[in-house]
mmCIF file of C-alpha atoms and ligand atoms in Angstrom:
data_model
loop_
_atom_site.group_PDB
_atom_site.id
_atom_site.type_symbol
_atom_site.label_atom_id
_atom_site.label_comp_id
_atom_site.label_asym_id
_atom_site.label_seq_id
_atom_site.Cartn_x
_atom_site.Cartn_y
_atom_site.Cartn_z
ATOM 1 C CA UNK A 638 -8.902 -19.433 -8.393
ATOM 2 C CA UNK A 639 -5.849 -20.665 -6.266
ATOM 3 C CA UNK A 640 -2.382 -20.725 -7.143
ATOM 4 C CA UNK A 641 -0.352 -24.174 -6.750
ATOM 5 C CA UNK A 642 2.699 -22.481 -6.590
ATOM 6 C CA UNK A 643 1.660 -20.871 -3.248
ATOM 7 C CA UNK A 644 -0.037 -24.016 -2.088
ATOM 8 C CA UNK A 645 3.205 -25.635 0.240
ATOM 9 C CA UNK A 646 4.225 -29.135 -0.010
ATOM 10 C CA UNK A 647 3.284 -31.220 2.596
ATOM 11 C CA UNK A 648 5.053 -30.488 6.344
ATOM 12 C CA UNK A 649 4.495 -31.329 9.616
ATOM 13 C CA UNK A 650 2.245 -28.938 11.616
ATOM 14 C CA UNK A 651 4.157 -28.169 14.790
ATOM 15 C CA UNK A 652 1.857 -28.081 17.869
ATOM 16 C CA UNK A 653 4.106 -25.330 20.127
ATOM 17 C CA UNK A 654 2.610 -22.017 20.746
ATOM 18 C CA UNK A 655 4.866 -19.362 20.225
ATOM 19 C CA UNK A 656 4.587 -15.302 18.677
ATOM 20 C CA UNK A 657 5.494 -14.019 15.937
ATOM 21 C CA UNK A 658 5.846 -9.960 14.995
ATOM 22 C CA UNK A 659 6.694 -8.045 11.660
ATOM 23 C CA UNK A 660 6.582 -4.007 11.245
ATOM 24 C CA UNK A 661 5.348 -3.056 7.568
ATOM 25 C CA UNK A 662 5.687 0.287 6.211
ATOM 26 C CA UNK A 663 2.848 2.193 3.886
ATOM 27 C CA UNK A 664 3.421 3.070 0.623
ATOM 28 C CA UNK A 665 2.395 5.985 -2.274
ATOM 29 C CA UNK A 666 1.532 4.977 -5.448
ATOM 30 C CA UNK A 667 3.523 6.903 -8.348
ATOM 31 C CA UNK A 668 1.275 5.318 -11.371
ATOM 32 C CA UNK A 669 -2.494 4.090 -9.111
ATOM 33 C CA UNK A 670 -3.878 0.587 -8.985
ATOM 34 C CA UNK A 671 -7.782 1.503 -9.970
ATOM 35 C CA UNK A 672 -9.767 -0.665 -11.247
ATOM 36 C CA UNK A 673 -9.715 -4.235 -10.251
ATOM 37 C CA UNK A 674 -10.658 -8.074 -11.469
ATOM 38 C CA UNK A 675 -12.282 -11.259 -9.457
ATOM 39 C CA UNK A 676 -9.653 -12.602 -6.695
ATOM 40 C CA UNK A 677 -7.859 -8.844 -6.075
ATOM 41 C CA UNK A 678 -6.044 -9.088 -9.556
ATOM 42 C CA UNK A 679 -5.250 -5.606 -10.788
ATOM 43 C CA UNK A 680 -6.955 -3.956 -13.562
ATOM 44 C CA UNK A 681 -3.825 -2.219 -14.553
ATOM 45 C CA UNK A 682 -0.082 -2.524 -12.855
ATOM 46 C CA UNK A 683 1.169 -0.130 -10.789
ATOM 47 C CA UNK A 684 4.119 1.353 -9.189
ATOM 48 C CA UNK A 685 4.882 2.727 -5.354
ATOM 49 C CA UNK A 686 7.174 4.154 -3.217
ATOM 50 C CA UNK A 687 7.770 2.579 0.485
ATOM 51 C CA UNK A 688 7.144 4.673 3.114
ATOM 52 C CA UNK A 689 9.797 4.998 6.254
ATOM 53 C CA UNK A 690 7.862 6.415 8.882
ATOM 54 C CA UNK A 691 4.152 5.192 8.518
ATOM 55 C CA UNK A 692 4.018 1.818 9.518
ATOM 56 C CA UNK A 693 2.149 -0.920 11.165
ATOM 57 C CA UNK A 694 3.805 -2.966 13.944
ATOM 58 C CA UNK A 695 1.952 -6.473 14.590
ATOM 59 C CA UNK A 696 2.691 -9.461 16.656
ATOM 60 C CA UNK A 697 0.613 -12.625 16.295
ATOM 61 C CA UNK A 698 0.545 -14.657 19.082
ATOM 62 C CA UNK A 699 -0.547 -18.873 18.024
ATOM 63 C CA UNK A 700 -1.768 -21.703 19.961
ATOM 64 C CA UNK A 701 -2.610 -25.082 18.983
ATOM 65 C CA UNK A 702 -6.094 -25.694 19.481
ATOM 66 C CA UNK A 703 -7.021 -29.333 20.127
ATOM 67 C CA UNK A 704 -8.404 -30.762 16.981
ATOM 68 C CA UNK A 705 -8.501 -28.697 13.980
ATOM 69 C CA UNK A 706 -11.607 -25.571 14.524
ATOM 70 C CA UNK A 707 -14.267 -25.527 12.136
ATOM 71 C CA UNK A 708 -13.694 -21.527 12.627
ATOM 72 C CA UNK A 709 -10.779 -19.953 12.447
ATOM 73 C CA UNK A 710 -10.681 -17.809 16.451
ATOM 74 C CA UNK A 711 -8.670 -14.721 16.984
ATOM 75 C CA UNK A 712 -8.505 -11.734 19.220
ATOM 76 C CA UNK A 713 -8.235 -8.907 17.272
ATOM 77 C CA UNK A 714 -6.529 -6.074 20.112
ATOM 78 C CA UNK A 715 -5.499 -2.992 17.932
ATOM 79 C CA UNK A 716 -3.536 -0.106 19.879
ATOM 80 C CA UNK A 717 -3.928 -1.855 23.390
ATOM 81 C CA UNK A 718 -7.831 -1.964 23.037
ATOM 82 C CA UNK A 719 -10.125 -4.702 21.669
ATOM 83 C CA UNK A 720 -11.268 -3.664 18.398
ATOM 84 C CA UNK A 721 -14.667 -5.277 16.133
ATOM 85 C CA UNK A 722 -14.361 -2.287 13.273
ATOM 86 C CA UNK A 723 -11.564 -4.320 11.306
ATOM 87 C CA UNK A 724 -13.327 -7.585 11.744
ATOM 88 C CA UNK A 725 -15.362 -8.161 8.873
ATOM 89 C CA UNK A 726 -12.308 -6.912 6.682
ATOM 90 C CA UNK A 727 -9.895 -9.502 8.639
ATOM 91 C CA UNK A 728 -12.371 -12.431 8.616
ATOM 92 C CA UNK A 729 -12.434 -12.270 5.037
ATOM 93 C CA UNK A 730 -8.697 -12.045 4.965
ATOM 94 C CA UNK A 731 -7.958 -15.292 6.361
ATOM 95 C CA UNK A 732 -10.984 -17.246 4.136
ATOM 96 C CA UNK A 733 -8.812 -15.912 1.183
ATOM 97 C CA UNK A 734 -5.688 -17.434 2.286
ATOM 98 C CA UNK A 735 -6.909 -20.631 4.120
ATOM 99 C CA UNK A 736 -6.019 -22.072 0.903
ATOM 100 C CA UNK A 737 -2.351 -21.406 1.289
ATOM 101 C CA UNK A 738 -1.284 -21.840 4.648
ATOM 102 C CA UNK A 739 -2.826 -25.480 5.413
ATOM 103 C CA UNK A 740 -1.465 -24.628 9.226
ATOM 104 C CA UNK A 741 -4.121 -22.117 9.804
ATOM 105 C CA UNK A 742 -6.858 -24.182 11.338
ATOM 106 C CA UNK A 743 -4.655 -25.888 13.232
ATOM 107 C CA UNK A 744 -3.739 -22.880 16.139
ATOM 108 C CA UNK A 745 -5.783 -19.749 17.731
ATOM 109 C CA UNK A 746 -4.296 -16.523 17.511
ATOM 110 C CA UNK A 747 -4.039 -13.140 19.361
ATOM 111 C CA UNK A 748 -3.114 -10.066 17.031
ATOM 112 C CA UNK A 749 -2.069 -7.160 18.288
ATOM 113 C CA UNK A 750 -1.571 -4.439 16.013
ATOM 114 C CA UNK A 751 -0.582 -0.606 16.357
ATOM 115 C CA UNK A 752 0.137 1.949 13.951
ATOM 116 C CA UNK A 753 2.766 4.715 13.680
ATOM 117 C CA UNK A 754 0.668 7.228 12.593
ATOM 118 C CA UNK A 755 -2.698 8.524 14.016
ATOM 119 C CA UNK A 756 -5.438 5.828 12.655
ATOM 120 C CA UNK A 757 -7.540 9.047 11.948
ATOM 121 C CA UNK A 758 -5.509 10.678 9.895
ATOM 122 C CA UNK A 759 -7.182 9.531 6.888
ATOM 123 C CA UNK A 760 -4.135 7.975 5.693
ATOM 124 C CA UNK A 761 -4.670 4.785 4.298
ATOM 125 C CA UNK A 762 -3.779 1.556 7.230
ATOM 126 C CA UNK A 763 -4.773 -1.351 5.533
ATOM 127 C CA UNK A 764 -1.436 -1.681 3.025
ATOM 128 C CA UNK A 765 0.640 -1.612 5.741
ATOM 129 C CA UNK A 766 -1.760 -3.695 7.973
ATOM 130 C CA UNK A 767 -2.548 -6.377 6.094
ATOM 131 C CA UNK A 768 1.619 -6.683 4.522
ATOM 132 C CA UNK A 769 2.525 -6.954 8.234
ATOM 133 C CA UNK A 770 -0.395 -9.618 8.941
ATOM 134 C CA UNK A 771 0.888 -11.668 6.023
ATOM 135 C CA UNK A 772 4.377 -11.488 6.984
ATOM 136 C CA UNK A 773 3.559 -12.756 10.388
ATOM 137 C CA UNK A 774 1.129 -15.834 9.057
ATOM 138 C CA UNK A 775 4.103 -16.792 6.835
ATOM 139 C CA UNK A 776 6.756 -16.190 9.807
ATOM 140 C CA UNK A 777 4.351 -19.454 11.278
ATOM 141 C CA UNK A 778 4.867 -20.814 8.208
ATOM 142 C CA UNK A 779 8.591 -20.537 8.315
ATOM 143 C CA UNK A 780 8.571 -22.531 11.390
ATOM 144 C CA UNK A 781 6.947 -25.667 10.141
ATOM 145 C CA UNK A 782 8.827 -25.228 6.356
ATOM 146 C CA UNK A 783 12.610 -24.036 7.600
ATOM 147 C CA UNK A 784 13.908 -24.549 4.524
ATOM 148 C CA UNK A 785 11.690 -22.075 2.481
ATOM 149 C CA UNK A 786 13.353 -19.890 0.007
ATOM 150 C CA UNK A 787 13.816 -16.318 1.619
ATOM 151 C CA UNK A 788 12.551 -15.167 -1.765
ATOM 152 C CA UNK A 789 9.539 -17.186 -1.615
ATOM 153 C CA UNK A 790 8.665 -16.242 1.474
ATOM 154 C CA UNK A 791 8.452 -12.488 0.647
ATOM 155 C CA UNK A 792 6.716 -13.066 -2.771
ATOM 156 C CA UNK A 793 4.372 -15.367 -0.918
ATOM 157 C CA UNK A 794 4.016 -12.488 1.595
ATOM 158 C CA UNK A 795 3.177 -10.401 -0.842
ATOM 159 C CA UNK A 796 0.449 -12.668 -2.595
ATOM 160 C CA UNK A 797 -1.173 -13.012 0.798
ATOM 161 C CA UNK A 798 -1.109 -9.486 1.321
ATOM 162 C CA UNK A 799 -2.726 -8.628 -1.530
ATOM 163 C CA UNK A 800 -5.345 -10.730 -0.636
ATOM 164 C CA UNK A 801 -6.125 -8.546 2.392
ATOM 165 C CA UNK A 802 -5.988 -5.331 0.085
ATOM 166 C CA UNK A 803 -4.631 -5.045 -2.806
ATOM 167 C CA UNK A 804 -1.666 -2.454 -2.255
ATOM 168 C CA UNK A 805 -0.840 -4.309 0.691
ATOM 169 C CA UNK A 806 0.942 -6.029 -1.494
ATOM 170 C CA UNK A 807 3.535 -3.594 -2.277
ATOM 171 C CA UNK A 808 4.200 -2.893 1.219
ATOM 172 C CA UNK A 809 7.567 -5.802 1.519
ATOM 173 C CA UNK A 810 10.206 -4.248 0.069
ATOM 174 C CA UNK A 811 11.785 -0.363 -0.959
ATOM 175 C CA UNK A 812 12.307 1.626 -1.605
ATOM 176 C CA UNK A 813 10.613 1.266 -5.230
ATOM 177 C CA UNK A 814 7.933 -1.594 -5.569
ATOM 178 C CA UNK A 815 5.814 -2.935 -8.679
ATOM 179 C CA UNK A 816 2.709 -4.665 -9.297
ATOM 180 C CA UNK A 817 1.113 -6.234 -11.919
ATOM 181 C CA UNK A 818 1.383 -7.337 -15.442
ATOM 182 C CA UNK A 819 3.279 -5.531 -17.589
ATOM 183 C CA UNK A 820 4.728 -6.847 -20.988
ATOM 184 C CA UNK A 821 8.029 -4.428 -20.716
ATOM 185 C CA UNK A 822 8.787 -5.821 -16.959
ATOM 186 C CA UNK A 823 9.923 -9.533 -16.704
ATOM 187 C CA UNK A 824 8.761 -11.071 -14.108
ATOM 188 C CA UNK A 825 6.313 -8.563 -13.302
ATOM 189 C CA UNK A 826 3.021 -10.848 -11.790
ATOM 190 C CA UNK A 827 -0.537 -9.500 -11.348
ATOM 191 C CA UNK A 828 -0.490 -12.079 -8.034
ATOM 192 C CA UNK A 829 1.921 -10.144 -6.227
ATOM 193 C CA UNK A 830 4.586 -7.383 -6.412
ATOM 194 C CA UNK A 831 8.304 -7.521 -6.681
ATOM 195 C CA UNK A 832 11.339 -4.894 -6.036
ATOM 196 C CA UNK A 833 11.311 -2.602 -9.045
ATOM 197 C CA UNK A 834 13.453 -5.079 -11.468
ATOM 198 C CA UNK A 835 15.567 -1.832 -13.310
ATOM 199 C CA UNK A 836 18.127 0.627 -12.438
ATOM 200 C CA UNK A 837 17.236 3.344 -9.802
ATOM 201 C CA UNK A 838 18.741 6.672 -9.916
ATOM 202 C CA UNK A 839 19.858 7.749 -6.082
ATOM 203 C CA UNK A 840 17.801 10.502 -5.888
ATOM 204 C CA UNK A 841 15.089 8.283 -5.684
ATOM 205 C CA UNK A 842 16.122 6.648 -2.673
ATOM 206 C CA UNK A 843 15.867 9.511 -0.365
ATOM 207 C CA UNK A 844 12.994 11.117 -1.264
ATOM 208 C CA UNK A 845 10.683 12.576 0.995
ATOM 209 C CA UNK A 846 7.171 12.732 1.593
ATOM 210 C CA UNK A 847 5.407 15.400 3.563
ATOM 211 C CA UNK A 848 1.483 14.133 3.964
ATOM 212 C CA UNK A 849 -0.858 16.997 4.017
ATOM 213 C CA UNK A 850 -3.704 16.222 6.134
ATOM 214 C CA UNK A 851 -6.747 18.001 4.890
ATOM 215 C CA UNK A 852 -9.419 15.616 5.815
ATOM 216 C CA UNK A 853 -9.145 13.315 9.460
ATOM 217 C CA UNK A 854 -12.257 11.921 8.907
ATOM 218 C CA UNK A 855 -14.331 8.280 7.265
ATOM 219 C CA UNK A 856 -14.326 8.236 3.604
ATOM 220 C CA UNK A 857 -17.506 8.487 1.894
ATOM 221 C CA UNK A 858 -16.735 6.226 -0.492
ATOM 222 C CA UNK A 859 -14.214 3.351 0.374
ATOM 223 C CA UNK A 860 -10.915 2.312 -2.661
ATOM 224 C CA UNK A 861 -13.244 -0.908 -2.633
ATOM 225 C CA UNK A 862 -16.313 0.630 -3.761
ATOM 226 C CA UNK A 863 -14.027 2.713 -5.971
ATOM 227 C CA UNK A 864 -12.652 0.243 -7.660
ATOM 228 C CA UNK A 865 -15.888 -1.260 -8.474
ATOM 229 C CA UNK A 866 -16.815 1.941 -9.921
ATOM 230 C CA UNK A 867 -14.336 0.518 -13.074
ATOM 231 C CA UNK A 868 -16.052 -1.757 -14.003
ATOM 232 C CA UNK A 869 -18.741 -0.374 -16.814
ATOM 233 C CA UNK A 870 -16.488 2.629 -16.761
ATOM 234 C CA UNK A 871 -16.877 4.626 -20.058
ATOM 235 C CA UNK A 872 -13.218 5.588 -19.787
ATOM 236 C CA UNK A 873 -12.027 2.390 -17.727
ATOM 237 C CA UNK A 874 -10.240 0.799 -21.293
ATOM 238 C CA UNK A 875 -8.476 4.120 -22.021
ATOM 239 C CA UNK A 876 -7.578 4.607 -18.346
ATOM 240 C CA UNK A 877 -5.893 0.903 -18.305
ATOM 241 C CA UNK A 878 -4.093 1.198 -21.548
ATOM 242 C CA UNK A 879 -2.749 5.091 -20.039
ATOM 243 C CA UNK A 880 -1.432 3.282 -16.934
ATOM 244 C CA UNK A 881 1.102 1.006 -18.870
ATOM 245 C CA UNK A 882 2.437 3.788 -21.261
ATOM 246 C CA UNK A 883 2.751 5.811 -17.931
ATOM 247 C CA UNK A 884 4.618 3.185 -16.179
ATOM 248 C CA UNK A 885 6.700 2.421 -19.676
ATOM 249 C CA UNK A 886 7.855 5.841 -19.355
ATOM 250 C CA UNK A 887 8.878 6.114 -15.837
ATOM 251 C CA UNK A 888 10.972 3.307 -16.164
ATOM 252 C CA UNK A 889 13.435 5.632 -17.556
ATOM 253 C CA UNK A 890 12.700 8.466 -15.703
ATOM 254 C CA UNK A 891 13.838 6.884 -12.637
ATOM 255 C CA UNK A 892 16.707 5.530 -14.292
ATOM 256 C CA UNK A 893 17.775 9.045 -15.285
ATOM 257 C CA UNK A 894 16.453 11.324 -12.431
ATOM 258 C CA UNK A 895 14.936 13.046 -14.856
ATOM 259 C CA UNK A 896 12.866 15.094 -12.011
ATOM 260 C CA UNK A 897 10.673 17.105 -14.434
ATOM 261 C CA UNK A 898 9.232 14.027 -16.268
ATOM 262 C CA UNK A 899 8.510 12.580 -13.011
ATOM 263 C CA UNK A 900 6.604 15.878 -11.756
ATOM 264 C CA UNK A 901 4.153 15.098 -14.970
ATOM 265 C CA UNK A 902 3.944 11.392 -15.041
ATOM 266 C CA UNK A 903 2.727 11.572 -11.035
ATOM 267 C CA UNK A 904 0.456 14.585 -10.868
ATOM 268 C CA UNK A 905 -1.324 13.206 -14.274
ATOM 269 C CA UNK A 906 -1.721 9.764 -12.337
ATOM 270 C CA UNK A 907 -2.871 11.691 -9.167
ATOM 271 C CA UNK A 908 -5.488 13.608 -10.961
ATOM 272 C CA UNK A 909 -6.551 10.493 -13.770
ATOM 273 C CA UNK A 910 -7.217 8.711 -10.563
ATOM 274 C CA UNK A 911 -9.633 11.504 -9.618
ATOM 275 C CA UNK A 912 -10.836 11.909 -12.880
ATOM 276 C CA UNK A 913 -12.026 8.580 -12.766
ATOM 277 C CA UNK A 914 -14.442 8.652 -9.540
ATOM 278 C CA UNK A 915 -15.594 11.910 -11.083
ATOM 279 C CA UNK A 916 -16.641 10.543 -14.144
ATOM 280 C CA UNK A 917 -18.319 7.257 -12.074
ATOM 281 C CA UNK A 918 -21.954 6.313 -11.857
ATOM 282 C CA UNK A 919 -22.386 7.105 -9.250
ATOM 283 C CA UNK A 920 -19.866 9.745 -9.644
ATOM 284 C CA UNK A 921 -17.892 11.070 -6.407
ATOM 285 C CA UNK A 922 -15.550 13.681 -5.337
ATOM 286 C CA UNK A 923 -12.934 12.941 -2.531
ATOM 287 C CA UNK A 924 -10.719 16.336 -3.166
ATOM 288 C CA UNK A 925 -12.128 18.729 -0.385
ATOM 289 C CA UNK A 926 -11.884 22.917 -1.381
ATOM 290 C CA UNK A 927 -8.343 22.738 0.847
ATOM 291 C CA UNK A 928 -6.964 20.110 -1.642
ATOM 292 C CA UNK A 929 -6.979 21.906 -4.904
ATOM 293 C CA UNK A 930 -5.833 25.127 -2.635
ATOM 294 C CA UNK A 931 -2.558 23.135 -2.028
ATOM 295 C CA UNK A 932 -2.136 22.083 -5.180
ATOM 296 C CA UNK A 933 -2.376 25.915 -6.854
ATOM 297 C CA UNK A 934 0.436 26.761 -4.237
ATOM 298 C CA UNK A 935 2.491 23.478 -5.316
ATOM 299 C CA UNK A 936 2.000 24.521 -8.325
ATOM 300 C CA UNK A 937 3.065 28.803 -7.774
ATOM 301 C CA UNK A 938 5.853 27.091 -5.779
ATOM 302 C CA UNK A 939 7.531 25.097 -8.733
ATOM 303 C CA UNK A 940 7.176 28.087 -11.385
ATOM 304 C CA UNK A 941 8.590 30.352 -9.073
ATOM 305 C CA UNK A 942 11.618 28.563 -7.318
ATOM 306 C CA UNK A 943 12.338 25.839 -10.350
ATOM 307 C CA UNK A 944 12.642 22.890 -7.843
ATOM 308 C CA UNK A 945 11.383 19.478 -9.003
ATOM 309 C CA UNK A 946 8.484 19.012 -6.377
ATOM 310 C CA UNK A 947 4.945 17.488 -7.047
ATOM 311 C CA UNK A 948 1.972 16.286 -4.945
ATOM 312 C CA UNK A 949 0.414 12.866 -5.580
ATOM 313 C CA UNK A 950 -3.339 11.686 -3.733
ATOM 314 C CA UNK A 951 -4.301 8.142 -3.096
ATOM 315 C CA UNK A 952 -8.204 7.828 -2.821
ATOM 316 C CA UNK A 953 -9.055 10.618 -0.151
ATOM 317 C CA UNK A 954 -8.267 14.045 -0.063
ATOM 318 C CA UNK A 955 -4.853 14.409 1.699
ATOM 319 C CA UNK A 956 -2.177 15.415 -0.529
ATOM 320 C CA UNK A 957 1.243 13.413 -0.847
ATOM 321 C CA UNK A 958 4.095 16.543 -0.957
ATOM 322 C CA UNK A 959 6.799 14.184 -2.890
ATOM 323 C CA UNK A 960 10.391 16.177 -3.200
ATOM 324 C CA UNK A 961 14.070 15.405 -3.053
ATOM 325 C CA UNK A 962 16.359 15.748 0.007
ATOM 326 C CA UNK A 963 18.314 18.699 -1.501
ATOM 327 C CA UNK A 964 15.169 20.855 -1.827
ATOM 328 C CA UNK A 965 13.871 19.483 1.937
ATOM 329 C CA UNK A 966 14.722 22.922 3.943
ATOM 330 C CA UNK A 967 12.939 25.054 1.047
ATOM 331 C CA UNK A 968 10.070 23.015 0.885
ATOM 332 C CA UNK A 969 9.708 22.690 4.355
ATOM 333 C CA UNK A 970 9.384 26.351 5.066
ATOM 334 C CA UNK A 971 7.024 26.778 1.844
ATOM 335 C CA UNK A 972 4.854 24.241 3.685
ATOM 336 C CA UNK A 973 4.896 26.153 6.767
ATOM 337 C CA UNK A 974 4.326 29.444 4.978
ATOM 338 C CA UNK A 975 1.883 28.387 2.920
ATOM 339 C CA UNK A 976 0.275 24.675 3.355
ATOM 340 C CA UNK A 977 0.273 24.001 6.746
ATOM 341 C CA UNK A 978 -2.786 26.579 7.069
ATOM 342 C CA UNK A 979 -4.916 24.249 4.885
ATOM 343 C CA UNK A 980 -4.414 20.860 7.109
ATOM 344 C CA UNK A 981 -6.770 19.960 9.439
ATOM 345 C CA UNK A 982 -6.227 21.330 12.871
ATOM 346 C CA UNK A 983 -2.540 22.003 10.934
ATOM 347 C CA UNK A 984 -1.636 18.672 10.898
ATOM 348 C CA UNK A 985 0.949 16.679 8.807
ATOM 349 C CA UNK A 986 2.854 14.197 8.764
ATOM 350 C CA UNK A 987 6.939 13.335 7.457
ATOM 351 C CA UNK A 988 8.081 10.918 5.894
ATOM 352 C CA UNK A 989 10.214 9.328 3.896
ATOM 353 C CA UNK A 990 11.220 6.596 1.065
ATOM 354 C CA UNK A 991 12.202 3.221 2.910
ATOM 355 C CA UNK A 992 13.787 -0.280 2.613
ATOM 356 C CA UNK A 993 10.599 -2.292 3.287
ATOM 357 C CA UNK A 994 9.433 -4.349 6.074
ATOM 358 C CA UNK A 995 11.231 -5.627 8.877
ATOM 359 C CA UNK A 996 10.526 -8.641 11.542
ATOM 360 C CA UNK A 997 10.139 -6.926 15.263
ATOM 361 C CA UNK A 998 12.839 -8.981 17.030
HETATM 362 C C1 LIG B 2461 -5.896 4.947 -4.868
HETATM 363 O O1 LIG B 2461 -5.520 -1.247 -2.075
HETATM 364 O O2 LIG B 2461 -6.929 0.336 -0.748
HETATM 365 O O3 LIG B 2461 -4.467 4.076 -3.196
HETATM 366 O O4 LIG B 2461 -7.660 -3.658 -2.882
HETATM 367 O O5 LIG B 2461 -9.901 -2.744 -2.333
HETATM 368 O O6 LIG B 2461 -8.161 -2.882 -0.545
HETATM 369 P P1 LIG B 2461 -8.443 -2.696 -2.030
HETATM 370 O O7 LIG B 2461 -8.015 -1.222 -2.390
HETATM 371 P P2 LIG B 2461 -6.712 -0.401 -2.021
HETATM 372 O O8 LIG B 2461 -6.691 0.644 -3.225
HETATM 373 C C2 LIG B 2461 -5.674 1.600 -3.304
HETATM 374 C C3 LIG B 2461 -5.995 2.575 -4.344
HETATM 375 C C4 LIG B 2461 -5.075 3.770 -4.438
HETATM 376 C C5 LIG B 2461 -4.015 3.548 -5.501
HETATM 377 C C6 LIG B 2461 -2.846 2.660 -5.171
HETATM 378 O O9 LIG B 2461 -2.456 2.540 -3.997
HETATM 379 O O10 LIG B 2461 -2.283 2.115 -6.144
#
């Protein structure tokens, strides 16, 4: 399938070389993408916070190669250091969005990429990877089309993103970023994500995330495979219809600030999601014994002190700490009394809600 809208009109491919760079943040999913379609289209829509801290920085350096390569070249250098692991996941990158950027062919490219965080930390790269790949293929693109709608650009970002993995594509803009059909959200698009369309209640916008990190190491089972998993799913129908009535209802509980609603609408998504690779064939567990011992303590934590904090997972088995600024200084000495212990070699990382991507010059 390709999408005319995100096919350009015709334009002059420049021959300079020249580099490009964009930095692209991570994000957590509040209600999980699981479950997927032909072409990356969602199986249900979804909804994430942007990340501050955890990022990916990448510059793409282009030159015109003489007449147009049967195959695409690149250098693929990530943190200073020639790197072949991402290759097969990049290669098929740019066959998905050959289609859309009729330039591509045309140059050869050096991309260097780095991350903010520790690339074995278990935390997921490739959102914020492939959002800050796309933004620099469509900073080329911005060259040889100047007078491209800024708003195009970023949704056309964002489709190519998602093409790379699909919650790449909510890595473009903050702080609050949804994906996917949804018959309550105008404009909502299963091709690509936009800004969360409604009212936001400030508390949202500083929110913090402390990542636990229980488990450095590979997944055993990749969010690809996972997703897979859906399909022949005995609960997969059930699970899809429970992510729209989820996401119906947070709508207004991050209108309101209504903290408490929030707690149960994004631990319910955390575990459904884990539910669901439970009750695969094959079935799978990603939660390690130090997982579910963080989330009893969360859990003691919130009954004893009152305050409005909850843990979230994406597919592995580091847990999310999601709070708001005014409860930061409690939390953070909870964590150090009692969920640092559980983190591999102690570690964790800070973070926070953010404003989205940003070019590097
Ligand atoms: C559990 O986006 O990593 O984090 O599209 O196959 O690259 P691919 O999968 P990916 O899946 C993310 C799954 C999740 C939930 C979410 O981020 O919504």
């Amino acid at each position: 399938m390709k999408d005319s809208e995100f096919i350009p009109p015709g334009y002059t491919v420049l021959k300079g070389k020249g580099k490009v760079g964009w930095k692209a943040p991570s994000n957590i999913a509040l209600i999980k993408y699981w479950g997927k379609k032909e072409d990356q289209i969602p199986a249900n829509p979804s909804v994430s916070l942007t990340l501050s801290s955890s990022a990916t920085s990448t510059t793409v350096f282009y030159e015109p190669v003489d007449k147009e390569a049967q195959k695409l070249t690149y250098d693929f250098i990530f943190e200073d250091k020639p790197n072949e692991d991402f290759r097969p996941k990049i290669d098929l990158f740019l066959k998905r969005i050959e289609p859309y950027l009729p330039f591509l062919k045309h140059f050869k490219y050096r991309i260097e990429s780095s991350n903010s965080f520790p690339h074995s930390s278990g935390i997921a790269s490739s959102a914020s990877a492939f959002a800050a790949l796309a933004l620099c293929f469509m900073e080329i693109e911005r060259k040889m089309y100047p007078e491209m709608d800024p708003a195009y650009f970023l949704q056309k970002a964002s489709y190519l993103a998602r093409l790379g993995s699909g919650s790449a594509c909510r890595s473009i803009l903050g702080p609050v970023m949804h994906w996917g059909n949804h018959s309550e959200i105008t404009g909502s698009r299963d091709e690509y994500a936009i800004g969360w369309p409604f009212e936001l209640h400030p508390v949202f916008s500083s929110f913090h995330d402390l990542i636990l990190l229980v488990d450095q190491g590979q997944k055993k089972v990749s969010s690809t495979v996972g997703h897979g998993l859906m399909k022949g799913h005995s609960f997969a129908s059930k699970r899809f219809e429970q992510a729209h009535k989820n996401l119906s209802d947070l709508r207004q509980v991050l209108k309101e600030g209504d903290l408490n609603s929030f707690v149960e609408i994004v631990e319910s998504e955390a575990l459904t999601l884990h539910a669901m690779m439970m009750t695969s064939r094959p079935y799978y567990l990603l939660m390690k014994p130090n997982t579910l011992a963080i989330i009893e303590r969360i859990w003691h934590f919130r009954k004893e002190t009152g305050l409005a904090v909850c843990f979230t997972l994406d597919a592995g088995a580091n847990v999310h700490l999601l709070f708001p600024e005014d409860a930061r200084s409690r939390v953070m000495d909870f964590a150090e009394e009692e969920l640092f212990e559980f983190c591999e070699e102690g570690k964790f990382l800070e973070d926070r809600v953010g404003e989205g991507a940003k070019p590097l010059w």
